[in-house]
Coordinates of C-alpha atoms and ligand atoms in Angstrom, one line a residue:
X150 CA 92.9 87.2 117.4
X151 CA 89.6 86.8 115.1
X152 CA 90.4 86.1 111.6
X153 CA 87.4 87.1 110.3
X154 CA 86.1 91.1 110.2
X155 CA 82.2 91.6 109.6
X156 CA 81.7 94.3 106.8
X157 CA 78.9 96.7 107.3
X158 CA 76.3 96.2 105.0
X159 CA 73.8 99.0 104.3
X160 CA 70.3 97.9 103.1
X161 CA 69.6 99.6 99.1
X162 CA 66.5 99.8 97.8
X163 CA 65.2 97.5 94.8
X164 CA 62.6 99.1 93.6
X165 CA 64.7 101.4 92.1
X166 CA 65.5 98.5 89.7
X167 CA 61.6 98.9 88.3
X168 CA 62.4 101.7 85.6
X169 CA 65.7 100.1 85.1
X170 CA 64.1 96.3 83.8
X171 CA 60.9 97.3 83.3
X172 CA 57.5 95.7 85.3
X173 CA 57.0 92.7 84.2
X174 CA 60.8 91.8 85.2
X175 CA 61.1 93.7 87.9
X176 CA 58.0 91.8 88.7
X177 CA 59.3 88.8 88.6
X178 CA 62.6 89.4 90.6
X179 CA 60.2 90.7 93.6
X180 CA 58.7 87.2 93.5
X181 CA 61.9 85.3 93.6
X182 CA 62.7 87.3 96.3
X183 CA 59.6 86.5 97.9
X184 CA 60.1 82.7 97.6
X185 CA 64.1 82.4 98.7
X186 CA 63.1 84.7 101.5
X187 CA 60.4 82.0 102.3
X188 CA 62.8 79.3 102.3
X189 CA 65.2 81.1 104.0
X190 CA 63.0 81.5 107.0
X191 CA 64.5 83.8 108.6
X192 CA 68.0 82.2 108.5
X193 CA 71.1 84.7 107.6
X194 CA 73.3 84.3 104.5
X195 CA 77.1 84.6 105.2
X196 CA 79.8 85.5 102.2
X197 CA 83.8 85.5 103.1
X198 CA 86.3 87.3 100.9
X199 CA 89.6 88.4 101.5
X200 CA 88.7 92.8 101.5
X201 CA 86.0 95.1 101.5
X202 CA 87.8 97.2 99.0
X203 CA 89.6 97.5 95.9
X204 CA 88.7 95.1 92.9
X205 CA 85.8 93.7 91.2
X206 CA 84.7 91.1 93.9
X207 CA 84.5 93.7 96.3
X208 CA 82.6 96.1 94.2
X209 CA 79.7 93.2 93.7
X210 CA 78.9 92.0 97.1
X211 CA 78.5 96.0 98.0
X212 CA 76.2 96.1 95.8
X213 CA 74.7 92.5 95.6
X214 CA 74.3 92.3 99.5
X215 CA 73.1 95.4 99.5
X216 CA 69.8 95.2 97.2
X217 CA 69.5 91.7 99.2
X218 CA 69.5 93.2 102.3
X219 CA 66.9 95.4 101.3
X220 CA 64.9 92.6 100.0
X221 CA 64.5 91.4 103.2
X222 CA 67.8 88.4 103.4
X223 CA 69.4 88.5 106.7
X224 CA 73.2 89.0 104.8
X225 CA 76.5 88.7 106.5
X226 CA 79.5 89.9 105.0
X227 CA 83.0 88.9 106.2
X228 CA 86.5 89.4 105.2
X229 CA 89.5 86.6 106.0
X230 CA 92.7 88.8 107.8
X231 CA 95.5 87.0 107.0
X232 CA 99.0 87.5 107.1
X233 CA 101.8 87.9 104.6
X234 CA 102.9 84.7 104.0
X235 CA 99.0 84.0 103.7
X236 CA 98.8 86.9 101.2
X237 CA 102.0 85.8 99.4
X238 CA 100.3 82.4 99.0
X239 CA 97.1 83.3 97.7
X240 CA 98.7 85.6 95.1
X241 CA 100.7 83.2 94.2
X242 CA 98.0 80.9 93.5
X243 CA 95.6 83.9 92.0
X244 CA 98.6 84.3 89.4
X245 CA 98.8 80.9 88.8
X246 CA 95.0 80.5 88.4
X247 CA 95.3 82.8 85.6
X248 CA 98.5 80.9 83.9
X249 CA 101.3 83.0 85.6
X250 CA 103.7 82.4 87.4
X251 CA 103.9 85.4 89.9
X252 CA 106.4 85.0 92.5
X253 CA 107.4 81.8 91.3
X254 CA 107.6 79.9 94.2
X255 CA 106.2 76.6 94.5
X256 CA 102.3 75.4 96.0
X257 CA 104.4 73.3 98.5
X258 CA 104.4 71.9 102.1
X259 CA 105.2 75.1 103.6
X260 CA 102.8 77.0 101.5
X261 CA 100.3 75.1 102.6
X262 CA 101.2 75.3 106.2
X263 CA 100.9 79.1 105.4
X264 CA 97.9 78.8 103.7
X265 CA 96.1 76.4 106.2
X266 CA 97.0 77.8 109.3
X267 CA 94.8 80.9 108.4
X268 CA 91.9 79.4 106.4
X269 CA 91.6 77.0 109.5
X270 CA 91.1 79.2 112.0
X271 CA 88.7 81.3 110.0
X272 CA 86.9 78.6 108.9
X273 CA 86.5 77.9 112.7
X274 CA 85.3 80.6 113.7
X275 CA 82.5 81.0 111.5
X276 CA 81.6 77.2 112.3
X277 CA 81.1 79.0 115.5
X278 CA 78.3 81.3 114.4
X279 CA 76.4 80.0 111.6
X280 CA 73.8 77.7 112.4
X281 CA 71.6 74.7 111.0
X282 CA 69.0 76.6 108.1
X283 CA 72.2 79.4 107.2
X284 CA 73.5 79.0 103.8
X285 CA 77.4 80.0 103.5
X286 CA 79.4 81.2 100.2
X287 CA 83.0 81.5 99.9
X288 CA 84.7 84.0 97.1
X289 CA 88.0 82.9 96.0
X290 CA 91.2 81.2 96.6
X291 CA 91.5 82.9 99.9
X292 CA 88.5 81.3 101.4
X293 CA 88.4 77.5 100.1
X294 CA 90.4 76.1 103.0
X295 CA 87.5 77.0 105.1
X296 CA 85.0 74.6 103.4
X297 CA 85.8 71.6 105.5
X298 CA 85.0 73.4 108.8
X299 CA 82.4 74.9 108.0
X300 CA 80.9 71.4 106.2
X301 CA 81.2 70.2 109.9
X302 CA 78.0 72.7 111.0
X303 CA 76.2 70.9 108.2
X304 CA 75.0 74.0 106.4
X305 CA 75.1 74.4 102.4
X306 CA 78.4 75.9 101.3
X307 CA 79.2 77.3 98.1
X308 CA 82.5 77.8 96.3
X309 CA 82.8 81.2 94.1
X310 CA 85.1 81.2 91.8
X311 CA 85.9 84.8 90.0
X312 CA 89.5 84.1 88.1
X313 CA 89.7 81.2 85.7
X314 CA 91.4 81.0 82.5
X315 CA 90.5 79.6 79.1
X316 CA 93.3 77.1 78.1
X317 CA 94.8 76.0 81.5
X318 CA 98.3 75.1 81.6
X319 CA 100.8 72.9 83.5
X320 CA 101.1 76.2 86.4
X321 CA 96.9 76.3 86.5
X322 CA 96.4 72.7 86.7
X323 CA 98.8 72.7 89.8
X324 CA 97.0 75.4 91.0
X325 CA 93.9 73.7 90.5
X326 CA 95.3 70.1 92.3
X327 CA 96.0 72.9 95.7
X328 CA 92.7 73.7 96.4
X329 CA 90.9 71.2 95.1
X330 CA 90.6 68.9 97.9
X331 CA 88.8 71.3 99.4
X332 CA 86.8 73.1 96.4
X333 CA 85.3 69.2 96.1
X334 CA 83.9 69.2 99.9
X335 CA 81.5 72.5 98.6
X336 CA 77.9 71.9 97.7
X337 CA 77.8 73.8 95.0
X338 CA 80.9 75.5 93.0
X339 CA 80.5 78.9 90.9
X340 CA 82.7 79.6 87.9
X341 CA 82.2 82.6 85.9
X342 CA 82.5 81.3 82.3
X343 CA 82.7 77.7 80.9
X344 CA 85.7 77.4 80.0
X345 CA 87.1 78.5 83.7
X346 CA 85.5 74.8 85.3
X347 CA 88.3 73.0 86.1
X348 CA 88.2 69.4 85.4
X349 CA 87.7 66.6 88.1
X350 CA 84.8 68.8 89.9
X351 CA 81.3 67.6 89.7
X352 CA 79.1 68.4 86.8
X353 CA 76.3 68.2 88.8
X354 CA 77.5 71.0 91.7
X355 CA 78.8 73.2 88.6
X356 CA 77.0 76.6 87.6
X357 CA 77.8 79.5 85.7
X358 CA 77.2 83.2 86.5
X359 CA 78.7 86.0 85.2
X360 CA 80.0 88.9 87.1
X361 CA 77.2 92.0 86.8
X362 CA 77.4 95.8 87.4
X363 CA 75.4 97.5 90.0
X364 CA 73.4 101.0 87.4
X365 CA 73.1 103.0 90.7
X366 CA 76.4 102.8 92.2
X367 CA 78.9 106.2 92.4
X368 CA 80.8 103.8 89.9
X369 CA 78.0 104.0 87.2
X370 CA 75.3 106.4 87.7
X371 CA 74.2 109.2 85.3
X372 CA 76.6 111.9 85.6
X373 CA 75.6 115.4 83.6
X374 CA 78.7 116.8 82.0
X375 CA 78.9 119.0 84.7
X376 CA 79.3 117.1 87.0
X377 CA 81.8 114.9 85.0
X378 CA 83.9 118.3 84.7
X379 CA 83.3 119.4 88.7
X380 CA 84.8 116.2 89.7
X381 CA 87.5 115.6 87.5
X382 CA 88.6 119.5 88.9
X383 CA 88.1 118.5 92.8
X384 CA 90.0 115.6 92.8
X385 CA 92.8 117.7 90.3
X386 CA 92.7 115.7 87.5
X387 CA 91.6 118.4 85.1
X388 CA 92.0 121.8 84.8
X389 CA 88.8 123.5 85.3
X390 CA 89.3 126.7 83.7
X391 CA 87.7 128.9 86.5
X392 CA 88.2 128.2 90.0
X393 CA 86.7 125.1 91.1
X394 CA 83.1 125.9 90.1
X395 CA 81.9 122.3 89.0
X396 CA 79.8 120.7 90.4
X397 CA 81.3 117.7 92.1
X398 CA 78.2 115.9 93.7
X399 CA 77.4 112.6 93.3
X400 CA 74.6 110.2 95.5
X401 CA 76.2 107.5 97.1
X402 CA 74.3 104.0 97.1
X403 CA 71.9 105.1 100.1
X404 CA 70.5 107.9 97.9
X405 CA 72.3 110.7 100.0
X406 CA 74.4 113.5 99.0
X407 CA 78.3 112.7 98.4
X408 CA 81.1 115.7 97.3
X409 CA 84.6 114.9 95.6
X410 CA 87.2 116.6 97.9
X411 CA 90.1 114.3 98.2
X412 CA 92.8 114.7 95.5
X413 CA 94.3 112.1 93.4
X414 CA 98.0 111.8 93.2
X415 CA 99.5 112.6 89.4
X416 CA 102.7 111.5 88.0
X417 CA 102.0 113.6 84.5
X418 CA 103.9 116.3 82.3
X419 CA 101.4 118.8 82.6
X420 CA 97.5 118.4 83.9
X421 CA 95.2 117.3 81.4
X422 CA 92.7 120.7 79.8
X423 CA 89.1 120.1 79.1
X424 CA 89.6 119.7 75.7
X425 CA 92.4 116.8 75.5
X426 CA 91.5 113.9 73.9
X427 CA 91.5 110.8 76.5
X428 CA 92.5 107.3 76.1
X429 CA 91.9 105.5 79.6
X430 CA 92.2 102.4 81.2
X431 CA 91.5 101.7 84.7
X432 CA 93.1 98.8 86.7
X433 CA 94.6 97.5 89.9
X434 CA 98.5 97.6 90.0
X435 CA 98.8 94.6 88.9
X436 CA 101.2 93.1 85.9
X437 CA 98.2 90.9 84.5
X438 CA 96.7 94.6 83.5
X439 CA 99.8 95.0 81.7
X440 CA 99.9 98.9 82.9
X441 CA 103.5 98.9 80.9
X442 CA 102.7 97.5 78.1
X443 CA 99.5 99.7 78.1
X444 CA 102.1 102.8 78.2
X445 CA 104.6 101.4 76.0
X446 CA 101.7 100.7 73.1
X447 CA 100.3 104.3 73.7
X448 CA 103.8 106.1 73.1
X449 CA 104.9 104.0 70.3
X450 CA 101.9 103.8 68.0
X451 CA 99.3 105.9 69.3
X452 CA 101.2 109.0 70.2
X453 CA 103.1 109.3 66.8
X454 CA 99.8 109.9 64.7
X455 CA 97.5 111.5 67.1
X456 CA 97.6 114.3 70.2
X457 CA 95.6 111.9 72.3
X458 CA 96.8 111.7 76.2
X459 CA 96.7 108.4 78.1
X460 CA 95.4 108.3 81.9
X461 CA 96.5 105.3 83.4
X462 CA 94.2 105.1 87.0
X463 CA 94.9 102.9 90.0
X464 CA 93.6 102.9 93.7
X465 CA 96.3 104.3 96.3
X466 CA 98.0 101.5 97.2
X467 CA 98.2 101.4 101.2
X468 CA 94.1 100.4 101.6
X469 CA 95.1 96.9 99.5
X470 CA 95.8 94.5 102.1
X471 CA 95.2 91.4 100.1
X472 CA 97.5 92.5 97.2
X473 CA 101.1 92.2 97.7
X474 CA 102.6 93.0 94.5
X475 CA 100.2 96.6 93.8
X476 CA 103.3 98.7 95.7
X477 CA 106.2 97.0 93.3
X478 CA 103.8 97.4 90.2
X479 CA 102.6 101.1 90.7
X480 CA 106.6 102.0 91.5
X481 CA 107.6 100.0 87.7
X482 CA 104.7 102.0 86.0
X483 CA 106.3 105.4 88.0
X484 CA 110.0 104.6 86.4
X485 CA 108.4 104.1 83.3
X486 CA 106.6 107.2 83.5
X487 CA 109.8 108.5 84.7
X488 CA 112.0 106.9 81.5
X489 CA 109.4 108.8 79.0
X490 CA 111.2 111.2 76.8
X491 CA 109.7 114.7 77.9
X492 CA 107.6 115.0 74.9
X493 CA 105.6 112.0 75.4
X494 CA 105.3 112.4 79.3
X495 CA 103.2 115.6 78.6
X496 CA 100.6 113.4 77.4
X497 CA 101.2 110.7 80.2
X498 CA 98.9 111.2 83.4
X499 CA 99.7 108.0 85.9
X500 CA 97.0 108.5 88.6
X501 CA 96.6 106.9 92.2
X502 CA 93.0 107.8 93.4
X503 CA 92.1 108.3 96.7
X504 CA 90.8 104.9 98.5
X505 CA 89.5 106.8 102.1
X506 CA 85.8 107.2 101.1
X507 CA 85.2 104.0 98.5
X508 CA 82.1 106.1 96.7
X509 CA 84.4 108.9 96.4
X510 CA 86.7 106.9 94.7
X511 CA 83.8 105.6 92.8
X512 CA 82.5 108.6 91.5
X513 CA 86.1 109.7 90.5
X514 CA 86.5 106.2 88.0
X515 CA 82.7 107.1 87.2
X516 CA 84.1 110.3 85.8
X517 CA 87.3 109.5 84.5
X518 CA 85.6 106.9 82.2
X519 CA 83.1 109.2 80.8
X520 CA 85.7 111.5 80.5
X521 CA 87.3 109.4 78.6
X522 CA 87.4 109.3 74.6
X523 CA 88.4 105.4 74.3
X524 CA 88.6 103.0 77.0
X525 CA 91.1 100.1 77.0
X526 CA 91.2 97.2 79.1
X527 CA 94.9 95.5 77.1
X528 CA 94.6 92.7 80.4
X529 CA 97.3 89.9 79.6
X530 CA 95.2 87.7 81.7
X531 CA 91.0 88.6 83.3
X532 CA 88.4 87.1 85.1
X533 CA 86.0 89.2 83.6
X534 CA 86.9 92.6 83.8
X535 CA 84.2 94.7 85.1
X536 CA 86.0 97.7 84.1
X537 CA 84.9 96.5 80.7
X538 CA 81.4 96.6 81.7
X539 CA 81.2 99.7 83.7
X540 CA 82.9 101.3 80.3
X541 CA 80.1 99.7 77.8
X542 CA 77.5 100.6 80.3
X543 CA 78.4 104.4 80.2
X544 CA 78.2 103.6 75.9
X545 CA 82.4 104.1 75.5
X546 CA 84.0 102.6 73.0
X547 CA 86.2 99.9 74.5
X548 CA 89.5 98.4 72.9
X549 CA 90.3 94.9 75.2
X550 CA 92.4 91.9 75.0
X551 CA 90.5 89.1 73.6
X552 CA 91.1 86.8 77.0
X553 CA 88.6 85.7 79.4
X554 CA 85.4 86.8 80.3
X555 CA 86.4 90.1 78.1
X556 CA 85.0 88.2 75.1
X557 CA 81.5 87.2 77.0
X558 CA 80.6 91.1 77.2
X559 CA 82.3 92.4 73.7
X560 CA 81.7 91.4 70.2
X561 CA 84.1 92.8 68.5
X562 CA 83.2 95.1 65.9
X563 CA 80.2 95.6 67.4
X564 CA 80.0 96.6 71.1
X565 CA 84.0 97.5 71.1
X566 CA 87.2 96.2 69.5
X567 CA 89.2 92.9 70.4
X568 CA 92.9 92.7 70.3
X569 CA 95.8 90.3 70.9
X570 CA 96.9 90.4 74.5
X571 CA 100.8 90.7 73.4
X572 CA 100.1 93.1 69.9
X573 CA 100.8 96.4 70.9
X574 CA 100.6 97.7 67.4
X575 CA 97.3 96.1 67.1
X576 CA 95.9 97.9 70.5
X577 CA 97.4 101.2 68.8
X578 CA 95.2 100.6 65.7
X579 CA 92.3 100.1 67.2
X580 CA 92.6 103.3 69.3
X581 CA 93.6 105.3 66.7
X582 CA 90.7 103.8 64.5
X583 CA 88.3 104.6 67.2
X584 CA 89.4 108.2 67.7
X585 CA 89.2 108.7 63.5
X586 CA 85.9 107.9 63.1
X587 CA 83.9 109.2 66.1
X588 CA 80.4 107.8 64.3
X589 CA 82.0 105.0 64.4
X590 CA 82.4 105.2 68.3
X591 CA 79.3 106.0 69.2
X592 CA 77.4 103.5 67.5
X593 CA 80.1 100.9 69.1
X594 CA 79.4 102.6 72.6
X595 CA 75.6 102.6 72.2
X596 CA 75.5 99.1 71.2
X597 CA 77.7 98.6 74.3
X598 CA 75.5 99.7 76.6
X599 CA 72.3 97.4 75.3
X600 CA 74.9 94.6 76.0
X601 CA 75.2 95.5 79.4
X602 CA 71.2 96.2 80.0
X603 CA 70.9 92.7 78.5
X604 CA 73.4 90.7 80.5
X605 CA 75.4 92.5 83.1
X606 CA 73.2 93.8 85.3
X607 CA 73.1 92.9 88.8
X608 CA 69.8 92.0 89.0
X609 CA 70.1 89.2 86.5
X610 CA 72.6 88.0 89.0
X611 CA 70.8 88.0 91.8
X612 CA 67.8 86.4 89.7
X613 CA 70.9 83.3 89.4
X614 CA 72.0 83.4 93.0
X615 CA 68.5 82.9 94.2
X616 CA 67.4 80.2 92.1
X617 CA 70.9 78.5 93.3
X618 CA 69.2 78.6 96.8
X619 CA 66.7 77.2 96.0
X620 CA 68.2 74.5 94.2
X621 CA 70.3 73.8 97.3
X622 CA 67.5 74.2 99.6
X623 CA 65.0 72.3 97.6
X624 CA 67.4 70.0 95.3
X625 CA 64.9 70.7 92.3
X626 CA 66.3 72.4 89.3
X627 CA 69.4 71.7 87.4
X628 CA 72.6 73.8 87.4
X629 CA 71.8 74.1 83.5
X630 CA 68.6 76.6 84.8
X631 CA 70.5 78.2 87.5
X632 CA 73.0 79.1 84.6
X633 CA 71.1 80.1 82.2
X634 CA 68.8 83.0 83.3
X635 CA 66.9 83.4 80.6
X636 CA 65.5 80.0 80.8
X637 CA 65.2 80.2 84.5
X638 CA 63.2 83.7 84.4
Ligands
UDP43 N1 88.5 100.1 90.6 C1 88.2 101.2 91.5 N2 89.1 102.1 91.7 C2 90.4 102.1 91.2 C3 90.7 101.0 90.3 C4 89.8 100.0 90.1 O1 87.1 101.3 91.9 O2 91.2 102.9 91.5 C5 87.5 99.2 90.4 C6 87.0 99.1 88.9 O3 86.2 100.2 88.6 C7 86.3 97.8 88.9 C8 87.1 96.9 89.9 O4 87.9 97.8 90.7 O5 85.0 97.9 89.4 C9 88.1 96.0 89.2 O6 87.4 94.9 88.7 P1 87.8 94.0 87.5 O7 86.9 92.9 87.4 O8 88.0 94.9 86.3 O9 89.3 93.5 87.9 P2 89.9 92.9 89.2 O10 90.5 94.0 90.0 O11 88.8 92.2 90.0 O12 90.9 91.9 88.7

C-alpha cells in the first residue's frame, strides 16, 4: 500500500502579481525566480503534508506551488496516509505543541511505534523517487519521521514547522524531546515566529517565515456585493429576498468560471435576512478555536445589548482525514447550540460548509467574511491564524486572542482589537465597541488591509522560500536574510 498520494498541482500565473506589488517588486520576484530556477536545473521540488484540504497549511501550498509551478519549478506535492493510531498520535502531539493536552495520552513507546511505522514507510518511499539535485520540505509533525530516510538520498531537506507556542511548557517541551531527534537530522528548520524555535536546534539551520495569503484565491478575491449576496443565497445561508437571483460566480485560481450550488448545513433559529448584523468567526472544529467559548461570550455579553447574530462556520467534517477530534467538536458546538434558550438560538447560525469542490468552499468563507460586520478569531491557542489575515485583507475589523502569530499581523487598536484568550467579557466588549462606532471600524479594517499588502502576502513568501534555496544550494547568506525579507529584497 503507498503511503504517500501525489496532489495535483495546477500551474497559476504570476504575473498577475504585477498590479498587486507594483513593477519594480514584481520585478524583482521574476528575477529570484530566474536564479532558483537556474540553480534548480531542472531538478523537482517535493513538499509532504498530511491533506490537501481543510486548514491553513493546505490552503498555502495550493497556492504557493501553484504561482511556483507557473514560474517554471518542477513542484511535487504529496500527502502522508496514515492510519488512526497515526492520526491519534500526531494530534496528540499538534495539541501538545501548542501547550494542551488533547487526548492526554502519553508520547510513549507505543506511540512511537504508531508514529514510526507510518513516517518510515513514507519516508521510504519518497527516498525511492527523489534524486541527487531535488530539494525536499516536510510540513509538520506528521512528516518529521521521514527526515532520516530521506537524508539517506543525500538531498537537502527542510523541516516546516506551522504550530509553535510562545511560552512552552512542561507538555510542549515533551513534545518537542519526540520529534526532535529527527527535526535535528533536517538541513534547514522553518518556524513561523521567534518565539516558536524550540531550544536545542541549531541557530544556524533556523529561519523564520510567516504564513502569507494567496489575493487571487476564491478565499480572497474581490467580490461585488452582489455577488457576496448571490452566494450567501446559493449555498442557503441568507435569505435572498427574491428567488435566487444573485449572482453566485466566482473565478477559481485558473482564472475560469466557478458557481456556488452546494448548500451548507445550518443548525440556526431562523435564517439570517440581508440586513442582520454579523459577528463571524471561522475555524476548524477544533477546541483550540474555542467554538464554545466563542458562543457562550456571544450570548452572555454581546447578545444582551445588541441584535447582532453570530455565525459560527466550519468545513463538513467527513473530507478531514488528518483531524480526529473535528466530528466530537462540531457534535459539543451542536448541543450547545441545542442548550441555547430559544431566544438566543434565533440569532445563533452553526454552519458546516460544503468541502466537495475546495474553491466552492472558498468562495463561500470569502463571502461569509465580507458578509460579516466583525470578525473574531477568540483561538485559545494559534499558529498564525490565517483566518485573521484573510479577514484584514478584506479591511474587517477583527477582535482575536492575543496568542501566537495573531499578534504578528494585528496591532491592536490599530489594524483590529486584542483580547485575553480566557476573557469572555473582554471579547464581548470589543465586539460590541466595534459594532457602536462603525468609523471606528472602518478605519481599523482599512489599516488592516495595508498590514496585509505589507506582510502577508504570498509573494513575500515565496521571495523567503527562494532565497532559502539558495542558501542551501549555494551555503551563502545567513538565515538572518532569509528571515528578514525586507533586507533580503
Ligand atoms: N477554512 C476553510 N473552510 C472552512 C474553515 C476554514 O477554507 O470551512 C480555512 C480558513 O479560511 C483558513 C484555514 O482554513 O484559510 C485555516 O487556517 P488557520 O491558519 O486559521 O488555522 P488552522 O486550521 O491551520 O489551525
Amino acid at each position: 500500500m503507498p503511503v504517500l498520494t501525489s496532489v495535483p498541482i495546477a500551474a497559476l500565473p504570476v504575473e498577475r502579481f504585477e498590479s498587486l506589488i507594483g513593477e519594480r517588486d514584481y520585478r524583482r520576484l521574476m528575477e529570484r525566480f530566474a536564479r532558483g530556477r537556474d540553480l534548480l536545473d531542472g531538478h523537482a521540488m517535493w513538499q509532504v503534508n498530511s491533506t490537501s484540504r481543510g486548514g491553513g497549511v493546505a490552503e498555502m501550498l495550493a497556492s504557493l506551488l501553484g504561482y511556483a509551478r507557473g514560474a517554471g519549478v518542477d513542484e511535487r506535492w504529496e500527502v502522508i496516509e496514515g492510519n488512526e493510531p497515526f492520526f491519534a498520535v500526531t494530534k496528540r502531539i499538534h495539541n501538545n505543541l501548542h501547550g494542551a493536552v488533547g487526548d492526554g495520552l502519553p508520547l510513549d513507546d507505543e506511540a512511537r511505534e504508531a508514529y514510526e511505522s507510518v513516517t518510515r514507510a513514507a519516508g521510504a518511499e519518497l527516498a525511492n523517487r527523489v534524486v541527487p539535485g531535488d530539494v525536499v520540505l516536510l510540513h509538520d509533525p506528521q512528516t518529521a519521521g521521514m527526515i532520516p530516510a530521506i537524508k539517506q538520498v543525500g538531498v537537502p531537506v527542510v523541516w516546516r514547522c506551522h504550530v509553535g507556542i510562545d511560552t512552552a511548557g512542561e507538555i510542549t517541551r515533551r513534545a518537542w524531546a519526540f520529534l526532535r531527534g529527527y527535526v535535528q537530522q533536517a538541513d534547514a528548520y522553518v518556524f513561523s515566529r521567534r518565539q516558536y524555535v524550540w531550544n536545542e536546534l541549531e541557530p544556524d539551520k533556523t529561519v523564520l517565515i510567516a504564513p502569507s495569503i494567496d489575493a487571487y484565491s476564491a478565499k480572497n478575491q474581490e467580490l461585488s456585493d452582489g455577488q457576496v449576496t448571490g452566494i450567501l443565497a446559493a449555498a442557503g445561508l441568507q435569505q435572498d429576498g427574491a428567488t435566487r437571483t444573485g449572482d453566485a460566480s466566482f473565478a477559481r485560481m485558473d482564472a475560469s468560471p466557478g458557481r456556488v450550488e452546494r448548500r451548507a448545513e445550518v443548525d440556526e433559529g431562523r435564517p439570517l435576512r440581508p440586513d442582520d448584523v454579523v459577528v463571524l468567526q471561522v475555524s476548524r472544529w477544533d477546541r483550540l478555536k474555542d467554538p464554545l467559548g466563542v458562543i457562550d461570550g456571544f450570548v452572555r455579553h454581546v447578545l444582551p445589548r445588541c441584535d447582532a447574530h453570530l455565525v459560527y462556520a466550519g468545513p463538513s467534517v467527513e473530507a478531514i482525514a488528518d483531524d480526529p477530534e473535528g466530528r466530537e467538536v462540531l457534535a459539543e458546538a451542536k448541543a450547545c447550540f441545542a442548550a441555547l434558550p430559544a431566544k438566543a438560538r434565533e440569532h445563533v447560525h452553526l454552519v458546516t460548509l460544503p468541502m466537495i469542490d475546495l474553491e466552492e468552499n472558498a468562495a463561500i468563507v470569502n463571502a461569509l467574511q465580507r458578509r460579516a460586520d466583525v470578525i473574531v478569531q477568540k483561538s485559545t491557542a494559534e499558529g498564525f491564524g490565517l483566518t485573521v489575515a484573510e479577514a484584514m485583507w478584506k479591511a474587517r475589523p477583527v477582535v482575536a486572542s492575543r496568542i501566537g502569530g495573531i499578534q504578528d499581523q494585528i496591532e491592536d487598536g490599530r489594524s483590529g482589537r486584542l483580547v485575553d484568550a480566557q476573557d469572555l467579557a473582554a471579547y464581548g466588549d470589543a465586539v460590541l465597541d466595534l459594532l457602536a462606532n462603525p468609523e471606528l471600524a472602518a478605519t481599523m479594517g482599512k489599516q488592516a488591509r495595508q498590514r496585509v499588502q505589507n506582510g502577508f502576502l504570498g509573494t513575500r513568501s515565496m521571495l523567503q522560500y527562494i532565497a532559502l534555496y539558495e542558501r542551501l544550494v549555494t551555503g551563502k547568506g545567513s538565515p538572518a536574510e532569509v528571515s528578514d525579507p525586507s533586507g533580503y529584497a
